[in-house]
Short mmCIF file of C-alpha atoms and ligand atoms in Angstrom, two decimals:
data_model
loop_
_atom_site.label_atom_id
_atom_site.label_comp_id
_atom_site.label_asym_id
_atom_site.label_seq_id
_atom_site.Cartn_x
_atom_site.Cartn_y
_atom_site.Cartn_z
CA MET T 1490 -12.84 -18.49 -21.74
CA GLY T 1491 -10.61 -17.03 -19.03
CA ILE T 1492 -11.19 -15.61 -15.58
CA VAL T 1493 -10.42 -11.94 -15.09
CA VAL T 1494 -10.45 -10.09 -11.76
CA GLN T 1495 -11.02 -6.35 -12.14
CA LYS T 1496 -10.57 -4.08 -9.11
CA PHE T 1497 -12.01 -0.57 -9.04
CA GLY T 1498 -10.76 1.89 -6.42
CA GLY T 1499 -12.74 4.57 -4.58
CA SER T 1500 -12.40 7.29 -7.20
CA SER T 1501 -13.56 4.88 -9.91
CA VAL T 1502 -16.88 4.31 -8.11
CA ALA T 1503 -17.22 7.76 -6.52
CA ASN T 1504 -20.63 8.68 -8.03
CA PRO T 1505 -23.42 7.22 -10.20
CA GLU T 1506 -21.71 8.39 -13.40
CA CYS T 1507 -18.47 6.61 -12.44
CA MET T 1508 -20.44 3.54 -11.40
CA ALA T 1509 -22.09 3.38 -14.85
CA ARG T 1510 -18.64 3.68 -16.47
CA VAL T 1511 -17.38 0.79 -14.34
CA ALA T 1512 -20.45 -1.31 -15.17
CA LYS T 1513 -19.71 -0.84 -18.90
CA ARG T 1514 -16.07 -1.76 -18.38
CA VAL T 1515 -16.97 -4.96 -16.57
CA ILE T 1516 -19.51 -5.89 -19.26
CA GLU T 1517 -16.91 -5.24 -21.98
CA CYS T 1518 -14.68 -7.81 -20.35
CA ARG T 1519 -17.59 -10.27 -20.03
CA LYS T 1520 -18.54 -9.75 -23.68
CA ALA T 1521 -14.95 -10.54 -24.67
CA GLY T 1522 -15.69 -14.04 -23.41
CA ASN T 1523 -14.34 -13.89 -19.86
CA GLN T 1524 -15.79 -14.83 -16.52
CA VAL T 1525 -15.48 -11.63 -14.52
CA VAL T 1526 -15.07 -10.97 -10.83
CA ALA T 1527 -15.20 -7.25 -9.97
CA VAL T 1528 -13.76 -6.10 -6.65
CA VAL T 1529 -14.81 -2.65 -5.52
CA SER T 1530 -13.74 -0.13 -2.89
CA ALA T 1531 -15.98 2.23 -0.96
CA PRO T 1532 -17.12 5.23 -3.04
CA GLY T 1533 -14.79 8.26 -3.06
CA ASP T 1534 -13.79 9.37 0.43
CA THR T 1535 -16.38 7.22 2.22
CA THR T 1536 -13.81 5.36 4.35
CA ASP T 1537 -12.28 8.66 5.56
CA GLU T 1538 -15.76 10.01 6.25
CA LEU T 1539 -16.69 6.94 8.28
CA ILE T 1540 -13.49 7.31 10.32
CA SER T 1541 -14.33 10.99 10.99
CA LEU T 1542 -17.84 10.01 11.97
CA SER T 1543 -16.55 7.53 14.53
CA LYS T 1544 -14.29 10.23 15.98
CA LYS T 1545 -17.39 12.32 16.69
CA ILE T 1546 -18.51 9.53 19.00
CA THR T 1547 -15.25 8.43 20.58
CA ASN T 1548 -11.48 8.70 20.27
CA GLN T 1549 -11.03 5.09 21.30
CA PRO T 1550 -13.47 3.00 19.29
CA SER T 1551 -13.46 -0.74 19.77
CA CYS T 1552 -11.49 -2.34 16.92
CA ARG T 1553 -14.32 -4.77 16.25
CA GLU T 1554 -16.93 -2.03 15.89
CA MET T 1555 -14.57 0.06 13.74
CA ASP T 1556 -14.30 -2.81 11.26
CA MET T 1557 -18.07 -3.27 11.40
CA LEU T 1558 -18.42 0.42 10.47
CA LEU T 1559 -15.74 0.63 7.76
CA ALA T 1560 -16.95 -2.51 6.01
CA THR T 1561 -20.22 -0.73 5.21
CA GLY T 1562 -18.47 1.55 2.67
CA GLU T 1563 -17.62 -1.31 0.32
CA GLN T 1564 -21.05 -2.85 0.84
CA MET T 1565 -22.63 0.27 -0.68
CA SER T 1566 -20.46 -0.04 -3.77
CA ILE T 1567 -21.14 -3.71 -4.48
CA ALA T 1568 -24.92 -3.28 -4.37
CA LEU T 1569 -24.84 -0.15 -6.55
CA LEU T 1570 -22.53 -1.75 -9.11
CA ALA T 1571 -24.76 -4.84 -9.31
CA MET T 1572 -27.73 -2.54 -9.97
CA ALA T 1573 -25.80 -0.62 -12.64
CA ILE T 1574 -24.91 -3.91 -14.38
CA HIS T 1575 -28.52 -5.17 -14.16
CA ASN T 1576 -29.57 -1.89 -15.78
CA LEU T 1577 -27.45 -2.76 -18.79
CA GLY T 1578 -29.13 -6.15 -19.10
CA TYR T 1579 -26.47 -8.41 -17.57
CA ASP T 1580 -26.74 -10.82 -14.69
CA ALA T 1581 -24.62 -9.94 -11.65
CA ILE T 1582 -24.54 -10.74 -7.95
CA SER T 1583 -22.87 -8.82 -5.16
CA LEU T 1584 -21.10 -10.57 -2.28
CA THR T 1585 -19.59 -9.11 0.88
CA GLY T 1586 -16.13 -10.35 1.87
CA PRO T 1587 -17.64 -12.78 4.41
CA GLN T 1588 -20.16 -14.07 1.82
CA ALA T 1589 -17.27 -14.58 -0.59
CA GLU T 1590 -15.65 -16.69 2.18
CA ILE T 1591 -12.56 -14.53 2.50
CA ILE T 1592 -11.11 -15.83 5.76
CA THR T 1593 -8.68 -13.68 7.71
CA ASN T 1594 -6.83 -13.73 11.01
CA ASP T 1595 -8.41 -11.79 13.87
CA VAL T 1596 -6.24 -8.66 13.85
CA HIS T 1597 -8.99 -6.07 13.41
CA SER T 1598 -8.15 -3.17 11.06
CA LYS T 1599 -4.97 -4.88 9.79
CA ALA T 1600 -6.25 -8.41 9.15
CA LYS T 1601 -4.39 -10.76 6.85
CA ILE T 1602 -6.15 -13.12 4.47
CA ILE T 1603 -5.53 -16.73 5.49
CA CYS T 1604 -7.55 -18.47 2.79
CA ILE T 1605 -10.45 -18.04 0.40
CA ASN T 1606 -13.07 -20.74 -0.09
CA ALA T 1607 -13.93 -19.83 -3.66
CA GLU T 1608 -16.69 -22.42 -4.25
CA ARG T 1609 -19.55 -19.91 -4.03
CA ILE T 1610 -17.86 -17.49 -6.42
CA LYS T 1611 -17.05 -20.29 -8.86
CA SER T 1612 -20.61 -21.56 -8.91
CA GLU T 1613 -22.01 -18.04 -9.45
CA LEU T 1614 -19.56 -17.56 -12.32
CA ASP T 1615 -20.50 -20.92 -13.81
CA SER T 1616 -24.16 -19.93 -13.72
CA GLY T 1617 -23.26 -17.01 -16.00
CA LYS T 1618 -23.19 -14.20 -13.45
CA ILE T 1619 -20.73 -11.39 -13.08
CA VAL T 1620 -19.61 -11.61 -9.45
CA ILE T 1621 -19.01 -8.40 -7.51
CA VAL T 1622 -17.03 -8.73 -4.29
CA ALA T 1623 -16.55 -6.09 -1.59
CA GLY T 1624 -12.88 -5.25 -1.26
CA PHE T 1625 -11.01 -4.62 2.00
CA GLN T 1626 -13.01 -7.04 4.16
CA GLY T 1627 -13.23 -10.62 5.28
CA LYS T 1628 -14.25 -12.65 8.30
CA THR T 1629 -12.43 -14.55 10.98
CA ALA T 1630 -12.92 -18.27 11.54
CA ASN T 1631 -15.52 -17.20 14.15
CA GLY T 1632 -17.44 -15.10 11.65
CA GLU T 1633 -16.32 -11.68 12.89
CA ILE T 1634 -16.01 -8.99 10.21
CA THR T 1635 -12.45 -7.75 9.67
CA THR T 1636 -10.81 -5.17 7.40
CA LEU T 1637 -7.44 -5.47 5.68
CA GLY T 1638 -5.83 -2.07 6.29
CA ARG T 1639 -6.06 1.06 4.13
CA GLY T 1640 -5.92 0.27 0.45
CA GLY T 1641 -6.88 -3.33 1.25
CA SER T 1642 -9.16 -3.80 -1.78
CA ASP T 1643 -6.04 -4.30 -3.89
CA THR T 1644 -5.18 -7.28 -1.72
CA THR T 1645 -8.71 -8.69 -1.96
CA ALA T 1646 -8.44 -8.55 -5.76
CA VAL T 1647 -5.03 -10.22 -5.96
CA ALA T 1648 -5.96 -12.88 -3.41
CA LEU T 1649 -9.12 -13.68 -5.39
CA ALA T 1650 -7.12 -13.81 -8.62
CA ALA T 1651 -4.76 -16.28 -6.98
CA ALA T 1652 -7.58 -18.40 -5.50
CA LEU T 1653 -9.46 -18.50 -8.83
CA LYS T 1654 -6.26 -18.98 -10.88
CA ALA T 1655 -7.36 -15.97 -12.90
CA ASP T 1656 -5.65 -15.18 -16.18
CA MET T 1657 -5.34 -11.50 -15.32
CA CYS T 1658 -5.85 -9.12 -12.43
CA GLU T 1659 -6.57 -5.56 -13.53
CA ILE T 1660 -6.27 -2.77 -10.95
CA PHE T 1661 -8.31 0.20 -12.16
CA THR T 1662 -7.53 3.50 -10.52
CA ASP T 1663 -7.47 7.25 -11.18
CA VAL T 1664 -4.01 7.39 -12.82
CA ASP T 1665 -2.82 5.65 -15.98
CA GLY T 1666 -0.43 3.27 -14.24
CA VAL T 1667 2.62 3.20 -12.00
CA TYR T 1668 4.75 6.30 -12.48
CA THR T 1669 8.34 7.17 -11.60
CA ALA T 1670 6.88 9.24 -8.73
CA ASP T 1671 3.41 10.21 -7.57
CA PRO T 1672 2.17 12.17 -10.62
CA ARG T 1673 0.27 14.50 -8.29
CA ILE T 1674 3.54 15.61 -6.68
CA VAL T 1675 5.81 15.38 -9.72
CA PRO T 1676 3.91 16.36 -12.87
CA GLN T 1677 6.90 15.34 -15.05
CA ALA T 1678 6.77 11.76 -13.70
CA LYS T 1679 6.72 9.10 -16.43
CA LYS T 1680 4.55 6.02 -16.66
CA LEU T 1681 6.45 2.72 -16.43
CA ALA T 1682 5.44 0.11 -19.00
CA THR T 1683 6.51 -2.73 -16.71
CA ILE T 1684 7.91 -3.09 -13.22
CA SER T 1685 9.13 -6.14 -11.31
CA TYR T 1686 7.33 -7.42 -8.22
CA ASP T 1687 10.36 -6.59 -6.07
CA GLU T 1688 10.59 -2.99 -7.21
CA MET T 1689 6.83 -2.53 -6.96
CA LEU T 1690 6.84 -4.02 -3.48
CA GLU T 1691 9.52 -1.55 -2.37
CA LEU T 1692 7.72 1.42 -3.98
CA ALA T 1693 4.39 0.43 -2.41
CA SER T 1694 5.96 -0.18 1.01
CA LEU T 1695 7.71 3.17 0.81
CA GLY T 1696 4.51 5.13 0.24
CA ALA T 1697 3.36 4.72 -3.37
CA VAL T 1698 -0.27 4.08 -2.43
CA VAL T 1699 -1.22 3.03 -5.96
CA LEU T 1700 -0.97 -0.59 -4.71
CA GLN T 1701 -1.20 -1.90 -1.17
CA PRO T 1702 2.16 -3.60 -0.37
CA ARG T 1703 0.47 -6.80 0.74
CA SER T 1704 -1.24 -7.12 -2.65
CA VAL T 1705 2.16 -7.05 -4.38
CA GLU T 1706 3.51 -9.64 -1.94
CA PHE T 1707 0.55 -11.87 -2.76
CA ALA T 1708 0.99 -11.31 -6.50
CA LYS T 1709 4.65 -12.28 -6.33
CA LEU T 1710 3.97 -15.31 -4.16
CA HIS T 1711 1.24 -16.64 -6.46
CA ASN T 1712 2.67 -15.29 -9.70
CA VAL T 1713 -0.40 -13.17 -10.46
CA LYS T 1714 0.27 -10.73 -13.29
CA LEU T 1715 -1.13 -7.28 -12.51
CA HIS T 1716 -2.18 -4.58 -14.93
CA VAL T 1717 -2.48 -1.20 -13.18
CA ARG T 1718 -4.52 1.18 -15.36
CA SER T 1719 -7.10 3.93 -15.40
CA SER T 1720 -10.85 3.34 -15.26
CA PHE T 1721 -11.31 6.68 -17.02
CA ASN T 1722 -9.68 5.70 -20.35
CA HIS T 1723 -8.50 2.65 -22.29
CA ASN T 1724 -4.77 3.45 -22.28
CA GLU T 1725 -2.34 0.64 -21.59
CA GLY T 1726 -1.17 0.87 -17.99
CA THR T 1727 1.73 -0.74 -16.15
CA ILE T 1728 2.33 -4.49 -16.01
CA VAL T 1729 3.67 -5.76 -12.69
CA GLN T 1730 5.34 -9.12 -13.19
CA GLU T 1731 8.50 -11.17 -12.63
CA VAL T 1732 11.28 -9.58 -14.65
CA SER T 1733 14.12 -11.85 -15.69
CA ALA T 1734 17.62 -10.93 -14.54
CA MET T 1735 18.67 -10.72 -18.18
CA GLU T 1736 16.35 -7.80 -18.82
CA LYS T 1737 17.58 -4.27 -18.66
CA GLU T 1738 17.21 -2.71 -15.26
CA MET T 1739 16.84 0.93 -14.41
CA VAL T 1740 19.25 2.26 -11.80
CA VAL T 1741 16.35 4.13 -10.25
CA SER T 1742 12.84 3.25 -11.39
CA GLY T 1743 10.96 5.43 -8.97
CA VAL T 1744 10.92 7.91 -6.13
CA ALA T 1745 8.41 7.36 -3.34
CA HIS T 1746 7.39 9.46 -0.39
CA ASP T 1747 5.46 8.64 2.74
CA LEU T 1748 3.90 11.21 5.03
CA ASN T 1749 2.33 8.60 7.29
CA VAL T 1750 5.50 8.29 9.37
CA ALA T 1751 6.55 9.16 12.90
CA LYS T 1752 10.05 8.88 14.32
CA MET T 1753 10.73 7.77 17.87
CA THR T 1754 14.05 7.81 19.72
CA LEU T 1755 14.91 6.09 22.95
CA PHE T 1756 18.08 7.73 24.18
CA ASP T 1757 20.82 6.87 26.65
CA VAL T 1758 19.95 3.19 26.52
CA PRO T 1759 22.29 0.81 28.42
CA ASP T 1760 24.41 -1.00 25.82
CA VAL T 1761 23.74 -4.59 26.98
CA PRO T 1762 22.28 -7.67 25.23
CA GLY T 1763 18.49 -8.12 25.04
CA ILE T 1764 17.45 -4.46 24.91
CA ALA T 1765 16.34 -4.37 21.26
CA GLN T 1766 14.50 -7.65 21.74
CA LYS T 1767 12.54 -6.22 24.71
CA LEU T 1768 11.63 -3.03 22.89
CA PHE T 1769 10.65 -4.45 19.55
CA SER T 1770 8.84 -7.52 20.83
CA ALA T 1771 6.71 -5.23 23.04
CA LEU T 1772 5.77 -3.22 19.93
CA ALA T 1773 5.18 -6.33 17.82
CA LYS T 1774 2.87 -7.77 20.47
CA GLU T 1775 0.58 -4.77 19.92
CA ASN T 1776 0.78 -5.17 16.10
CA ILE T 1777 2.76 -1.97 15.63
CA ASN T 1778 4.77 -2.16 12.42
CA VAL T 1779 8.28 -0.84 12.89
CA ASP T 1780 10.06 0.26 9.76
CA MET T 1781 13.53 1.84 9.91
CA ILE T 1782 15.67 1.02 12.94
CA ILE T 1783 18.94 2.81 13.64
CA GLN T 1784 21.10 2.18 16.69
CA SER T 1785 23.95 4.58 17.40
CA ASN T 1786 27.45 3.46 18.36
CA SER T 1787 28.02 2.88 22.04
CA ARG T 1788 29.47 5.83 23.97
CA ASN T 1789 30.28 5.29 27.64
CA GLU T 1790 28.20 2.09 27.51
CA TYR T 1791 25.06 3.88 26.37
CA ASN T 1792 23.53 4.25 22.92
CA ASP T 1793 20.40 5.67 21.24
CA ILE T 1794 17.80 3.68 19.30
CA SER T 1795 15.68 5.47 16.71
CA PHE T 1796 12.92 3.86 14.68
CA THR T 1797 9.94 4.80 12.56
CA ILE T 1798 6.33 3.67 12.76
CA GLU T 1799 3.04 4.54 11.08
CA LYS T 1800 1.86 7.93 12.28
CA GLU T 1801 -1.49 6.69 13.55
CA ASP T 1802 0.30 4.27 15.89
CA THR T 1803 2.20 7.10 17.65
CA SER T 1804 0.22 7.34 20.88
CA LYS T 1805 -0.08 3.55 21.24
CA ALA T 1806 3.67 3.15 20.61
CA LEU T 1807 4.58 5.97 22.96
CA ALA T 1808 2.80 4.31 25.87
CA ILE T 1809 4.65 1.04 25.19
CA VAL T 1810 8.05 2.70 24.76
CA GLU T 1811 7.65 4.72 27.97
CA LYS T 1812 7.01 1.48 29.83
CA VAL T 1813 9.99 -0.29 28.25
CA LYS T 1814 12.17 2.76 28.96
CA THR T 1815 11.58 2.37 32.67
CA GLU T 1816 12.17 -1.38 32.55
CA ILE T 1817 15.50 -1.10 30.73
CA GLY T 1818 16.75 2.02 32.47
CA ALA T 1819 16.94 4.31 29.42
CA LYS T 1820 16.98 8.04 30.12
CA GLY T 1821 14.34 9.38 27.74
CA VAL T 1822 12.04 9.12 24.77
CA THR T 1823 11.35 11.67 22.05
CA PHE T 1824 9.04 11.49 19.08
CA ASP T 1825 8.44 13.54 15.97
CA ASP T 1826 5.37 13.10 13.79
CA GLN T 1827 6.25 15.96 11.45
CA VAL T 1828 8.64 13.88 9.38
CA ALA T 1829 8.45 12.22 5.96
CA LYS T 1830 10.29 9.40 4.31
CA VAL T 1831 11.62 9.87 0.78
CA SER T 1832 13.05 6.87 -1.03
CA ILE T 1833 14.49 5.75 -4.32
CA VAL T 1834 13.94 2.26 -5.70
CA GLY T 1835 15.71 0.51 -8.54
CA ALA T 1836 16.93 -3.00 -9.25
CA GLY T 1837 19.90 -1.59 -11.18
CA MET T 1838 21.17 0.02 -7.98
CA LYS T 1839 22.89 -3.17 -6.84
CA SER T 1840 25.38 -3.02 -9.72
CA ASN T 1841 25.95 0.75 -9.79
CA SER T 1842 28.02 2.73 -7.34
CA GLY T 1843 27.42 6.33 -6.35
CA VAL T 1844 23.62 6.08 -6.25
CA ALA T 1845 23.33 7.01 -2.56
CA ALA T 1846 25.79 9.88 -3.00
CA LYS T 1847 23.69 11.25 -5.85
CA MET T 1848 20.52 11.12 -3.74
CA PHE T 1849 22.22 12.90 -0.83
CA GLU T 1850 23.59 15.48 -3.26
CA ALA T 1851 20.05 16.26 -4.46
CA LEU T 1852 18.95 16.81 -0.84
CA ALA T 1853 22.04 18.85 0.06
CA GLU T 1854 21.50 21.14 -2.93
CA GLU T 1855 18.03 21.90 -1.56
CA ASN T 1856 19.48 22.41 1.92
CA ILE T 1857 17.40 19.53 3.28
CA ASN T 1858 18.70 17.85 6.42
CA ILE T 1859 18.71 14.04 6.58
CA GLN T 1860 17.66 12.61 9.97
CA LEU T 1861 17.85 8.86 9.33
CA ILE T 1862 19.06 6.73 6.42
CA ALA T 1863 18.22 3.13 5.60
CA THR T 1864 19.31 1.09 2.60
CA SER T 1865 18.63 -2.31 1.07
CA GLU T 1866 19.89 -3.85 -2.16
CA ILE T 1867 17.35 -1.99 -4.26
CA LYS T 1868 16.28 1.02 -2.18
CA ILE T 1869 17.59 3.99 -0.20
CA SER T 1870 15.32 5.86 2.23
CA CYS T 1871 15.86 9.09 4.15
CA ILE T 1872 13.79 10.61 6.93
CA ILE T 1873 13.50 14.38 6.54
CA ASP T 1874 11.26 17.21 7.75
CA ARG T 1875 7.76 16.73 6.43
CA GLU T 1876 7.56 20.27 5.05
CA ASN T 1877 10.43 19.46 2.66
CA ALA T 1878 8.90 16.26 1.26
CA GLN T 1879 7.58 17.61 -2.03
CA LYS T 1880 10.72 19.62 -2.75
CA ALA T 1881 12.86 16.56 -1.97
CA VAL T 1882 10.92 14.21 -4.24
CA GLN T 1883 11.08 16.67 -7.13
CA ALA T 1884 14.81 17.29 -6.66
CA ILE T 1885 15.66 13.58 -6.48
CA HIS T 1886 13.43 12.82 -9.48
CA SER T 1887 15.33 15.39 -11.60
CA LYS T 1888 18.73 14.39 -10.25
CA PHE T 1889 18.28 10.84 -11.54
CA GLY T 1890 17.09 12.07 -14.93
CA LEU T 1891 13.59 10.66 -14.46
CA ASP T 1892 12.05 13.86 -15.86
CA ASN T 1893 13.54 12.79 -19.23
CA GLU T 1894 12.55 9.95 -21.54
CA LEU T 1895 12.90 6.67 -19.68
CA SER T 1896 14.57 4.67 -22.45
CA GLN T 1897 17.74 6.74 -21.97
CA LEU T 1898 18.02 5.64 -18.38
CA LYS T 1899 18.33 1.92 -18.84
CA ILE T 1900 21.64 0.24 -18.28
CA SER T 1901 22.66 -3.04 -19.82
P1 ADP D 2209 -7.71 3.80 -5.57
O1 ADP D 2209 -8.78 4.52 -4.86
O2 ADP D 2209 -8.01 3.53 -7.01
O3 ADP D 2209 -7.24 2.57 -4.84
P2 ADP D 2209 -5.39 5.21 -4.57
O4 ADP D 2209 -5.62 6.63 -4.18
O5 ADP D 2209 -5.29 4.21 -3.49
O6 ADP D 2209 -6.49 4.82 -5.65
O7 ADP D 2209 -4.07 5.08 -5.48
C1 ADP D 2209 -3.92 5.90 -6.62
C2 ADP D 2209 -3.07 7.10 -6.27
O8 ADP D 2209 -1.75 6.66 -5.98
C3 ADP D 2209 -2.87 8.08 -7.41
O9 ADP D 2209 -3.93 9.00 -7.48
C4 ADP D 2209 -1.53 8.72 -7.08
O10 ADP D 2209 -1.68 10.01 -6.52
C5 ADP D 2209 -0.93 7.81 -6.01
N1 ADP D 2209 0.45 7.41 -6.31
C6 ADP D 2209 1.49 7.50 -5.41
N2 ADP D 2209 2.63 7.09 -5.98
C7 ADP D 2209 2.33 6.72 -7.25
C8 ADP D 2209 3.09 6.21 -8.34
N3 ADP D 2209 4.42 5.99 -8.22
N4 ADP D 2209 2.46 5.95 -9.50
C9 ADP D 2209 1.13 6.16 -9.62
N5 ADP D 2209 0.36 6.65 -8.64
C10 ADP D 2209 0.93 6.93 -7.45
N1 LIG D 2210 -11.91 1.74 1.26
C1 LIG D 2210 -10.65 1.31 1.83
C2 LIG D 2210 -9.71 2.51 1.97
O1 LIG D 2210 -10.09 3.63 1.67
C3 LIG D 2210 -10.01 0.20 1.06
C4 LIG D 2210 -9.56 0.55 -0.34
O2 LIG D 2210 -9.97 1.58 -0.88
O3 LIG D 2210 -8.79 -0.22 -0.91
O4 LIG D 2210 -8.60 2.34 2.43
MG1 MG D 2211 -5.95 2.26 -3.22
#
């Protein structure tokens, strides 16, 4: 008998009909002889609705109370799923993140899991129960409720799979697996049968919300094999696992886009040591994640520093940057939250030249201006105008032949 962790996202538990479908799926896995832990998200758009509700009260909610509020979404799902399973004659128990002893740091709304004391879950499993755990939440060492950032239920599932040494972690969602681009934006996108942790981590970090980046990091670290698949059918999905260097690699395995981006530029910055340290440590202190950083060449002992952040951090970041600007004697700050990031990811990129040129060609042909560029061994990202994002993703997807059958694209 193995242990299987099954995670069901918001659309999979959106209404009573979906909940009954999930209950059957969990029971199927149990009947196959497994001990099953189901991790569930809040139903449908509940998390967004709770955020909107809070905005009707205040624009500056306390982080602690916001987590208290958002954690209720997942609590609804666990109780309803337990009831749906009971209805079908099986024994199940629901646990909140804190009851499941998921311990996090104290960074409200972006908390990181520090450890999981899995004794309670193990003993419930050993007594024959299906265990249902609320995704996206945990508690600090002091017992305060925290949440793990948007999409955090994926991370709960992978962390539980690691803690329980599960044989498999299945991520059930509303698409059949990981595609070469978001299938809602690029209808010709193709499902990938397998993808490496590194490529998946890049895709997720660059905006492919199908998995939360942290969950992929966790999976890689603890060697948890993931199966991303649909809760609406029994099709095989995508396996995320370590891929050996001997295996064939695609030059580009996917195109990702991210609309949750804002660009900030500090201009006419004195070109002296210590400036970047001052700026970025001030942002880090407030838990603002900085993504792309570009510093221009020095001209007349001044330069410009541009960087990107998550859109919702714009006003917080702006206040910090304005303060740093005065301290370091820079001349001005601009920001633009109408931008998007489009990226290509592929492990085969490292051994193939001309990949960047081909991406830029696709954008040039669509007359799309590139504002910032960042590259790593297996990815290239460009910041462009937000209104061009869809057009850009489609053009790049075609340019790299991803609209065609994938087997033709592999290199040896
Ligand atoms: P869940 O509620 O199940 O966690 P999410 O909305 O978080 O679901 O993630 C699934 C969505 O991810 C899909 O509906 C799809 O639009 C989006 N997505 C973005 N990029 C990709 C990709 N490369 N492959 C598959 N889905 C993607
Ligand atoms: N309910 C949370 C969200 O909408 C967590 C999750 O779905 O994974 O972000
Ligand atoms: Mg999700």
